[in-house]
CSV table of C-alpha atoms and ligand atoms in Angstrom, one decimal:
chain,number,residue,atom,x,y,z
Z,1,MET,CA,16.4,1.2,1.7
Z,2,LYS,CA,17.1,3.3,4.9
Z,3,ARG,CA,16.6,2.3,8.6
Z,4,ILE,CA,13.5,3.9,10.6
Z,5,ARG,CA,11.9,3.8,13.8
Z,6,GLU,CA,8.3,3.0,14.1
Z,7,GLY,CA,6.5,2.4,17.6
Z,8,GLU,CA,9.0,-0.1,19.2
Z,9,GLY,CA,10.4,-1.2,16.3
Z,10,THR,CA,13.3,-0.5,13.2
Z,11,PHE,CA,12.9,-1.5,10.3
Z,12,TRP,CA,14.7,-1.8,7.2
Z,13,VAL,CA,12.5,0.2,4.4
Z,14,PHE,CA,11.8,1.8,0.1
Z,15,SER,CA,11.9,5.3,1.0
Z,16,GLY,CA,10.2,7.5,-2.0
Z,17,GLU,CA,6.5,8.4,-3.5
Z,18,VAL,CA,4.7,5.8,-1.7
Z,19,SER,CA,3.1,3.6,-4.7
Z,20,LYS,CA,2.7,0.1,-5.9
Z,21,LYS,CA,6.0,1.4,-7.4
Z,22,LEU,CA,8.2,0.8,-4.7
Z,23,PRO,CA,10.5,-2.2,-4.7
Z,24,VAL,CA,8.8,-3.3,-1.2
Z,25,PHE,CA,5.5,-1.2,0.1
Z,26,TYR,CA,5.2,0.9,2.5
Z,27,ASN,CA,4.3,4.0,3.8
Z,28,PRO,CA,4.3,6.0,6.4
Z,29,GLN,CA,1.9,8.0,6.4
Z,30,MET,CA,-0.3,4.6,7.8
Z,31,GLU,CA,1.8,4.9,11.0
Z,32,PHE,CA,-2.0,6.6,12.6
Z,33,ASP,CA,-3.5,3.7,11.4
Z,34,ARG,CA,-0.9,0.9,12.1
Z,35,ASN,CA,-0.7,2.3,16.3
Z,36,LEU,CA,-4.2,1.7,16.8
Z,37,THR,CA,-3.6,-2.0,15.6
Z,38,ILE,CA,-2.0,-2.7,17.7
Z,39,GLN,CA,-3.7,-1.3,20.2
Z,40,ILE,CA,-6.3,-3.0,19.5
Z,41,LEU,CA,-5.4,-6.4,19.1
Z,42,ARG,CA,-4.1,-6.1,23.0
Z,43,GLU,CA,-6.6,-4.8,24.2
Z,44,MET,CA,-8.5,-8.0,22.4
Z,45,GLY,CA,-5.6,-9.9,24.7
Z,46,ILE,CA,-5.3,-11.1,20.2
Z,47,LYS,CA,-2.4,-13.8,20.8
Z,48,ARG,CA,-2.4,-15.6,16.8
Z,49,TYR,CA,-2.4,-13.0,14.5
Z,50,CYS,CA,-1.9,-14.0,10.7
Z,51,ASP,CA,-0.3,-9.9,8.9
Z,52,ALA,CA,-1.3,-11.5,5.6
Z,53,LEU,CA,-0.8,-8.5,2.7
Z,54,ALA,CA,2.6,-7.3,5.2
Z,55,GLY,CA,4.5,-5.3,3.2
Z,56,SER,CA,7.9,-4.8,5.1
Z,57,GLY,CA,6.5,-6.4,8.6
Z,58,LEU,CA,6.0,-3.1,9.7
Z,59,ARG,CA,2.3,-3.8,11.3
Z,60,GLY,CA,2.8,-7.4,12.0
Z,61,ILE,CA,6.3,-7.1,13.3
Z,62,ARG,CA,5.3,-4.4,15.5
Z,63,ALA,CA,1.7,-6.9,16.6
Z,64,ALA,CA,4.5,-9.1,18.3
Z,65,LEU,CA,7.1,-5.7,19.8
Z,66,GLU,CA,3.9,-3.8,21.2
Z,67,GLY,CA,0.4,-5.9,21.4
Z,68,GLY,CA,1.2,-8.7,23.2
Z,69,VAL,CA,1.0,-10.8,20.4
Z,70,SER,CA,2.9,-14.8,20.5
Z,71,GLU,CA,2.4,-16.4,17.6
Z,72,VAL,CA,2.5,-14.4,14.1
Z,73,VAL,CA,2.4,-15.0,10.7
Z,74,LEU,CA,3.3,-12.6,7.7
Z,75,ASN,CA,3.1,-12.9,4.4
Z,76,ASP,CA,3.1,-10.8,0.9
Z,77,SER,CA,3.3,-12.1,-2.8
Z,78,ASN,CA,6.2,-10.3,-3.5
Z,79,LYS,CA,9.3,-12.2,-2.7
Z,80,LYS,CA,11.1,-9.7,-2.6
Z,81,ALA,CA,9.4,-8.6,0.5
Z,82,VAL,CA,9.7,-11.7,2.3
Z,83,GLU,CA,13.7,-11.2,1.4
Z,84,VAL,CA,12.6,-7.5,3.8
Z,85,ILE,CA,9.9,-9.0,6.4
Z,86,GLY,CA,12.7,-12.1,7.5
Z,87,ARG,CA,14.9,-8.6,7.3
Z,88,ASN,CA,13.4,-7.1,9.8
Z,89,LEU,CA,11.8,-10.3,11.8
Z,90,GLU,CA,16.3,-10.4,12.5
Z,91,GLU,CA,16.3,-6.8,13.2
Z,92,ASN,CA,14.3,-6.7,15.8
Z,93,GLY,CA,14.9,-9.6,17.4
Z,94,ILE,CA,11.2,-11.4,16.9
Z,95,GLN,CA,10.0,-15.0,15.6
Z,96,GLY,CA,7.9,-15.3,12.8
Z,97,GLU,CA,6.4,-17.7,10.8
Z,98,VAL,CA,6.4,-16.0,6.5
Z,99,TYR,CA,5.3,-17.5,3.7
Z,100,ASN,CA,5.4,-15.8,0.4
Z,101,ARG,CA,1.9,-17.1,-1.8
Z,102,ASP,CA,-0.9,-15.8,-2.6
Z,103,VAL,CA,-2.7,-14.2,0.2
Z,104,ASN,CA,-6.7,-16.9,-0.3
Z,105,LEU,CA,-4.0,-19.7,-0.9
Z,106,LEU,CA,-2.9,-19.0,2.3
Z,107,LEU,CA,-5.3,-18.2,3.8
Z,108,ARG,CA,-7.3,-21.9,2.8
Z,109,ALA,CA,-4.3,-23.6,4.1
Z,110,PHE,CA,-4.1,-21.6,7.5
Z,111,ARG,CA,-8.7,-23.5,7.6
Z,112,TYR,CA,-7.9,-26.0,10.3
Z,113,ASN,CA,-5.6,-24.3,11.5
Z,114,LYS,CA,-7.3,-21.0,13.0
Z,115,PHE,CA,-6.3,-18.1,13.1
Z,116,ASP,CA,-7.4,-14.7,16.6
Z,117,ALA,CA,-7.0,-12.0,14.2
Z,118,ILE,CA,-6.8,-11.4,10.6
Z,119,ASP,CA,-4.9,-8.5,8.7
Z,120,ILE,CA,-6.1,-7.8,4.8
Z,121,ASP,CA,-4.4,-4.1,4.2
Z,122,PRO,CA,-3.8,-4.8,-0.3
Z,123,PHE,CA,-4.2,-2.4,-2.9
Z,124,GLY,CA,-7.7,-1.5,-3.4
Z,125,SER,CA,-10.4,-3.2,-1.6
Z,126,PHE,CA,-10.3,-6.5,1.0
Z,127,ILE,CA,-13.2,-7.9,-0.5
Z,128,GLY,CA,-11.5,-10.3,-2.7
Z,129,ALA,CA,-10.2,-11.9,0.2
Z,130,LEU,CA,-13.0,-12.4,2.4
Z,131,ASP,CA,-14.0,-15.8,2.6
Z,132,SER,CA,-10.9,-17.0,2.7
Z,133,ALA,CA,-10.6,-14.8,6.2
Z,134,LEU,CA,-13.6,-16.2,7.4
Z,135,ARG,CA,-12.6,-19.3,6.8
Z,136,ALA,CA,-9.4,-18.7,8.4
Z,137,ILE,CA,-10.6,-16.8,11.4
Z,138,LYS,CA,-11.7,-17.9,14.7
Z,139,ARG,CA,-15.1,-18.5,15.1
Z,140,LYS,CA,-15.6,-16.8,18.2
Z,141,HIS,CA,-13.6,-13.7,19.6
Z,142,GLY,CA,-11.8,-13.9,16.3
Z,143,LEU,CA,-10.7,-10.5,15.0
Z,144,LEU,CA,-10.7,-9.1,11.0
Z,145,CYS,CA,-8.9,-6.2,10.0
Z,146,LEU,CA,-9.2,-4.4,7.3
Z,147,THR,CA,-8.6,-1.9,4.6
Z,148,SER,CA,-10.0,-0.9,1.3
Z,149,THR,CA,-8.7,2.0,-0.9
Z,150,ASP,CA,-11.3,1.8,-3.7
Z,151,THR,CA,-13.2,4.9,-2.3
Z,152,ALA,CA,-14.0,6.1,-6.2
Z,153,ALA,CA,-16.4,2.3,-6.0
Z,154,LEU,CA,-17.5,2.9,-2.3
Z,155,CYS,CA,-18.1,6.9,-2.7
Z,156,GLY,CA,-20.0,5.8,-5.6
Z,157,VAL,CA,-18.4,7.3,-8.6
Z,158,SER,CA,-17.6,3.9,-10.4
Z,159,MET,CA,-21.5,2.9,-9.4
Z,160,LYS,CA,-21.0,0.1,-11.3
Z,161,THR,CA,-17.5,-1.1,-9.8
Z,162,CYS,CA,-20.0,-1.1,-6.2
Z,163,VAL,CA,-21.9,-3.1,-7.5
Z,164,ARG,CA,-20.0,-5.5,-8.9
Z,165,ARG,CA,-17.2,-5.6,-6.0
Z,166,TYR,CA,-20.3,-5.8,-2.4
Z,167,ASP,CA,-23.8,-5.9,-4.1
Z,168,ALA,CA,-24.5,-2.9,-2.8
Z,169,HIS,CA,-25.1,0.2,-4.5
Z,170,PRO,CA,-23.2,3.6,-3.1
Z,171,LEU,CA,-24.8,7.1,-3.7
Z,172,ARG,CA,-23.4,10.3,-4.4
Z,173,THR,CA,-23.9,12.2,-1.1
Z,174,ALA,CA,-22.9,14.7,-0.1
Z,175,TYR,CA,-22.3,12.5,2.3
Z,176,ALA,CA,-20.9,9.3,0.4
Z,177,LYS,CA,-17.7,8.2,2.6
Z,178,GLU,CA,-20.4,7.1,5.1
Z,179,ILE,CA,-22.8,5.6,2.7
Z,180,GLY,CA,-19.5,3.7,1.9
Z,181,LEU,CA,-18.5,2.8,5.1
Z,182,ARG,CA,-21.8,1.8,6.1
Z,183,ILE,CA,-21.8,-0.9,2.0
Z,184,LEU,CA,-19.0,-2.1,4.0
Z,185,ILE,CA,-19.7,-2.6,6.8
Z,186,GLY,CA,-22.7,-4.4,5.5
Z,187,ALA,CA,-20.9,-6.9,3.1
Z,188,CYS,CA,-19.2,-8.0,6.0
Z,189,VAL,CA,-21.8,-9.6,8.1
Z,190,ARG,CA,-24.0,-10.6,4.7
Z,191,MET,CA,-21.1,-12.7,4.0
Z,192,SER,CA,-20.5,-14.0,7.0
Z,193,ALA,CA,-24.4,-15.1,7.7
Z,194,ARG,CA,-23.3,-17.5,5.3
Z,195,TYR,CA,-21.0,-19.9,7.5
Z,196,GLU,CA,-23.7,-19.1,10.4
Z,197,MET,CA,-21.2,-16.2,12.1
Z,198,ALA,CA,-21.8,-13.3,13.0
Z,199,ILE,CA,-19.1,-9.9,13.2
Z,200,ASN,CA,-20.4,-6.5,15.3
Z,201,PRO,CA,-17.9,-3.6,14.6
Z,202,ILE,CA,-16.3,-2.6,17.6
Z,203,PHE,CA,-14.6,0.0,15.1
Z,204,ALA,CA,-14.8,1.5,11.5
Z,205,TYR,CA,-13.7,5.0,10.2
Z,206,ASN,CA,-12.9,6.9,7.0
Z,207,ARG,CA,-9.3,8.1,7.2
Z,208,ARG,CA,-7.4,10.1,3.6
Z,209,HIS,CA,-8.9,7.8,0.6
Z,210,TYR,CA,-9.2,4.2,2.9
Z,211,PHE,CA,-11.6,2.5,5.1
Z,212,ARG,CA,-10.4,0.6,7.9
Z,213,LEU,CA,-12.1,-2.1,10.2
Z,214,PHE,CA,-12.2,-4.1,13.3
Z,215,LEU,CA,-14.7,-6.6,13.3
Z,216,GLU,CA,-15.3,-9.2,16.4
Z,217,THR,CA,-16.8,-12.6,14.9
Z,218,LYS,CA,-19.6,-13.9,17.2
Z,219,ALA,CA,-20.3,-17.3,15.8
Z,220,GLY,CA,-23.9,-18.9,15.8
Z,221,ILE,CA,-27.4,-18.0,14.2
Z,222,LYS,CA,-28.6,-16.2,16.0
Z,223,SER,CA,-26.6,-14.2,16.4
Z,224,ALA,CA,-26.4,-13.8,12.1
Z,225,ASP,CA,-29.3,-13.5,12.7
Z,226,ALA,CA,-29.7,-10.6,14.2
Z,227,MET,CA,-26.7,-8.8,12.9
Z,228,LEU,CA,-28.4,-9.7,9.1
Z,229,ARG,CA,-31.6,-7.1,10.7
Z,230,ARG,CA,-29.4,-4.4,10.8
Z,231,VAL,CA,-28.8,-4.1,7.2
Z,232,SER,CA,-30.9,-2.3,5.3
Z,233,TYR,CA,-31.6,0.6,2.8
Z,234,LEU,CA,-30.7,4.1,2.4
Z,235,GLN,CA,-33.0,6.6,0.7
Z,236,HIS,CA,-32.1,9.7,0.0
Z,237,CYS,CA,-33.7,13.7,-1.5
Z,238,PHE,CA,-31.1,15.1,-3.8
Z,239,LYS,CA,-33.8,18.5,-3.7
Z,240,CYS,CA,-33.9,19.1,0.5
Z,241,ASP,CA,-31.2,16.1,1.5
Z,242,TRP,CA,-33.5,14.8,3.9
Z,243,ARG,CA,-32.0,10.6,3.8
Z,244,GLY,CA,-33.6,7.7,6.3
Z,245,TYR,CA,-33.3,3.9,6.9
Z,246,THR,CA,-35.7,2.0,5.1
Z,247,ARG,CA,-36.7,-1.9,4.9
Z,248,ILE,CA,-37.0,-3.3,1.6
Z,249,ASN,CA,-40.4,-4.2,1.6
Z,250,GLU,CA,-41.5,0.0,2.8
Z,251,PHE,CA,-38.7,1.9,0.7
Z,252,ARG,CA,-41.1,5.8,0.3
Z,253,ARG,CA,-41.7,7.4,-3.1
Z,254,GLU,CA,-41.8,10.5,-2.4
Z,255,CYS,CA,-39.4,13.0,0.2
Z,256,PRO,CA,-42.2,13.1,3.3
Z,257,ARG,CA,-40.1,16.6,3.5
Z,258,CYS,CA,-40.5,18.2,0.2
Z,259,GLY,CA,-42.1,15.7,-1.8
Z,260,ASN,CA,-39.4,15.0,-4.4
Z,261,ARG,CA,-38.4,11.4,-5.8
Z,262,LEU,CA,-36.6,9.9,-3.3
Z,263,GLU,CA,-33.4,8.0,-4.2
Z,264,TRP,CA,-31.5,4.8,-2.2
Z,265,ALA,CA,-28.7,3.1,-1.4
Z,266,GLY,CA,-27.3,0.3,0.2
Z,267,PRO,CA,-27.7,-3.1,1.7
Z,268,LEU,CA,-25.8,-1.1,4.1
Z,269,TRP,CA,-25.6,-1.2,7.9
Z,270,ASP,CA,-27.9,1.2,10.0
Z,271,ALA,CA,-26.7,0.5,12.6
Z,272,GLU,CA,-23.7,1.5,15.2
Z,273,PHE,CA,-19.6,0.5,13.5
Z,274,ALA,CA,-17.4,1.9,16.5
Z,275,SER,CA,-17.9,-0.5,20.2
Z,276,SER,CA,-18.3,2.0,23.5
Z,277,GLU,CA,-16.4,-0.3,25.8
Z,278,LEU,CA,-12.7,0.1,22.9
Z,279,GLU,CA,-10.7,1.7,24.8
Z,280,VAL,CA,-7.0,3.2,23.5
Z,281,GLU,CA,-3.8,4.6,26.2
Z,282,ALA,CA,-2.5,7.7,24.7
Z,283,LYS,CA,0.8,7.0,25.2
Z,284,ARG,CA,1.0,4.8,22.1
Z,285,GLY,CA,-0.4,6.8,19.2
Z,286,GLY,CA,-0.4,10.0,21.2
Z,287,ASP,CA,-3.5,12.2,21.7
Z,288,GLU,CA,-4.5,12.2,18.3
Z,289,LEU,CA,-5.4,8.7,18.7
Z,290,LYS,CA,-7.3,8.8,21.3
Z,291,SER,CA,-9.4,12.4,20.4
Z,292,PHE,CA,-10.3,10.4,17.0
Z,293,VAL,CA,-11.2,6.7,18.6
Z,294,GLU,CA,-13.1,9.1,21.2
Z,295,LEU,CA,-14.3,10.8,18.0
Z,296,VAL,CA,-15.8,8.2,16.6
Z,297,LYS,CA,-17.2,6.2,19.5
Z,298,ARG,CA,-19.1,9.3,21.1
Z,299,GLU,CA,-20.9,9.7,17.1
Z,300,GLN,CA,-22.0,6.9,17.6
Z,301,ASP,CA,-25.1,7.9,19.2
Z,302,ILE,CA,-26.9,8.8,15.8
Z,303,THR,CA,-27.0,6.3,13.1
Z,304,THR,CA,-28.7,9.0,10.6
Z,305,PRO,CA,-25.3,9.9,8.3
Z,306,PHE,CA,-24.3,13.5,9.2
Z,307,TYR,CA,-25.4,16.5,7.3
Z,308,GLU,CA,-23.2,18.6,5.5
Z,309,ILE,CA,-23.1,22.1,6.6
Z,310,HIS,CA,-22.0,24.0,3.4
Z,311,HIS,CA,-23.8,21.5,0.9
Z,312,LEU,CA,-27.1,22.5,2.6
Z,313,SER,CA,-26.7,26.1,3.3
Z,314,LYS,CA,-26.6,25.5,-0.2
Z,315,LEU,CA,-29.7,23.7,-0.9
Z,316,HIS,CA,-31.8,26.5,1.4
Z,317,HIS,CA,-29.4,29.8,0.0
Z,318,VAL,CA,-28.5,30.7,3.2
Z,319,ALA,CA,-25.2,31.8,4.8
Z,320,SER,CA,-23.4,29.1,6.9
Z,321,PRO,CA,-23.5,28.3,10.1
Z,322,LYS,CA,-21.1,28.1,12.2
Z,323,ARG,CA,-21.7,24.3,13.2
Z,324,GLY,CA,-20.5,24.5,17.3
Z,325,ASP,CA,-23.8,26.9,16.6
Z,326,LEU,CA,-26.2,25.0,14.6
Z,327,LEU,CA,-24.2,21.2,16.8
Z,328,GLN,CA,-25.9,23.2,20.0
Z,329,TRP,CA,-29.3,23.4,18.5
Z,330,LEU,CA,-29.9,20.6,18.2
Z,331,GLU,CA,-28.2,18.6,20.1
Z,332,GLY,CA,-26.1,16.7,18.2
Z,333,ARG,CA,-23.0,15.6,17.0
Z,334,GLU,CA,-19.5,15.9,15.2
Z,335,THR,CA,-18.7,13.4,12.9
Z,336,HIS,CA,-15.1,12.1,11.6
Z,337,PHE,CA,-15.7,12.1,8.5
Z,338,SER,CA,-16.4,15.4,8.5
Z,339,ARG,CA,-15.0,19.0,10.2
Z,340,THR,CA,-17.5,20.6,8.2
Z,341,GLY,CA,-20.2,18.0,8.9
Z,342,VAL,CA,-22.8,17.4,11.9
Z,343,ARG,CA,-24.8,14.4,13.4
Z,344,SER,CA,-28.6,14.5,14.4
Z,345,ASN,CA,-32.1,12.5,14.7
Z,346,ARG,CA,-33.6,16.2,13.9
Z,347,TYR,CA,-33.3,17.3,9.9
Z,348,PRO,CA,-31.8,20.6,10.8
Z,349,ASP,CA,-34.0,23.5,8.4
Z,350,LEU,CA,-31.6,26.3,8.3
Z,351,TYR,CA,-34.6,27.8,7.7
Z,352,ASP,CA,-35.9,27.2,11.2
Z,353,PHE,CA,-33.0,27.9,12.8
Z,354,TYR,CA,-31.9,31.3,11.6
Z,355,ARG,CA,-35.6,32.2,13.5
Z,356,THR,CA,-35.6,30.6,16.2
Z,357,LYS,CA,-31.4,32.7,16.2
Z,358,SER,CA,-33.5,36.4,15.3
A,401,LIG,C1,-1.1,-2.1,1.2
A,401,LIG,S1,1.2,-3.5,0.8
A,401,LIG,C2,0.6,-4.2,2.7
A,401,LIG,C3,1.2,-3.3,4.1
A,401,LIG,C4,1.5,-3.1,5.2
A,401,LIG,N1,0.3,-3.5,5.3
A,401,LIG,C5,2.8,-2.1,6.2
A,401,LIG,O1,0.8,-1.3,7.3
A,401,LIG,O2,3.5,-1.6,6.2
A,401,LIG,C6,-0.2,-4.4,-0.4
A,401,LIG,C7,0.5,-5.8,-0.4
A,401,LIG,O3,0.4,-6.7,-0.6
A,401,LIG,C8,1.1,-7.5,-1.7
A,401,LIG,N2,-0.1,-8.3,-2.2
A,401,LIG,C9,-0.5,-7.6,-3.6
A,401,LIG,N3,-1.6,-8.7,-3.6
A,401,LIG,C10,-1.4,-9.7,-2.9
A,401,LIG,C11,-1.6,-11.8,-3.5
A,401,LIG,N4,-2.3,-11.3,-4.0
A,401,LIG,N5,-1.1,-12.3,-2.2
A,401,LIG,C12,-0.7,-11.8,-1.1
A,401,LIG,N6,-0.2,-10.3,-1.7
A,401,LIG,C13,-0.3,-9.3,-2.4
A,401,LIG,C14,1.3,-6.5,-2.0
A,401,LIG,O4,2.9,-6.6,-2.6
A,401,LIG,C15,1.8,-5.5,-1.1
A,401,LIG,O5,3.5,-5.2,0.2
A,402,LIG,ZN1,-36.8,16.4,0.2
């Protein structure tokens, strides 16, 4: 084991290739995501926080050290992880409740003693623990912090897995990651509605191999119904790349641009996935974190999934325009999903673009 520093803490961790095979899991590359989590916990004034799959305990301990959290519960089903968590708590002078249970058993036990925030950071998908988390989270102003690494399922490489896990149809388009993120949010909204609870995505994103969601709870039938109205379907044309959200009773047969047969994805979230009110400080996590958050916030103006420039130019048999030029012409937005993607309310017809430019 080695001793490392992260944020304001010092931690004992196992080093080596990052994989499930480590005696206790630790991934230095997730520091960015931990920094963001700490800031959101602080911003929301979270006091009672449960790190339900805590690994080496970095996230929960940092939440107590830096995130303004006063009560922290750390859990992991791996015995060795629990030992490491104990050692790391001591190392940082933090008092925490530590458990060695299956995540669902732990959260069920806390259903009458709810948390302000629950973090589920598994290998794979959080969906198997979502129901228990919804029962153990405060119904008002609670915060669910969820990670999913099952990109293959969500982005349509393994379609049937997505249908089984999320009861939703993915689609292998050039913007499949955005469909994946929207499917995840949609699944959470639908599941929380069963408990007459609404969940609002205050910040959600895709990075490297994972999706991360921060969802705020709001109790009440009206809010739950309002959120459900933002769960719809997406139709897509593989011939011209047209796409549009639609209600189930308004499905189109043919592409309104080129008449080709349309494919579909969903149910999925069709609204904003980041709140304009969320603020993060540059001092924690540096400028990279702040500019990332601002980028995700800015792209919320346009909810139609982004267009991948190279894909469009291939379909149109023209050269790829510079992103800046295309954005200006479209009055569009950049997107965090791709450096070569543009968001636009208008279909980016590249023939028109080159015609107006010449
Ligand atoms: C990706 S790691 C968590 C990393 C940690 N959040 C961090 O930031 O360092 C997933 C952890 O979940 C634990 N785990 C896997 N299945 C579990 C289950 N059913 N219940 C509780 N813990 C589980 C694993 O032992 C592993 O430590
Ligand atoms: Zn078309």
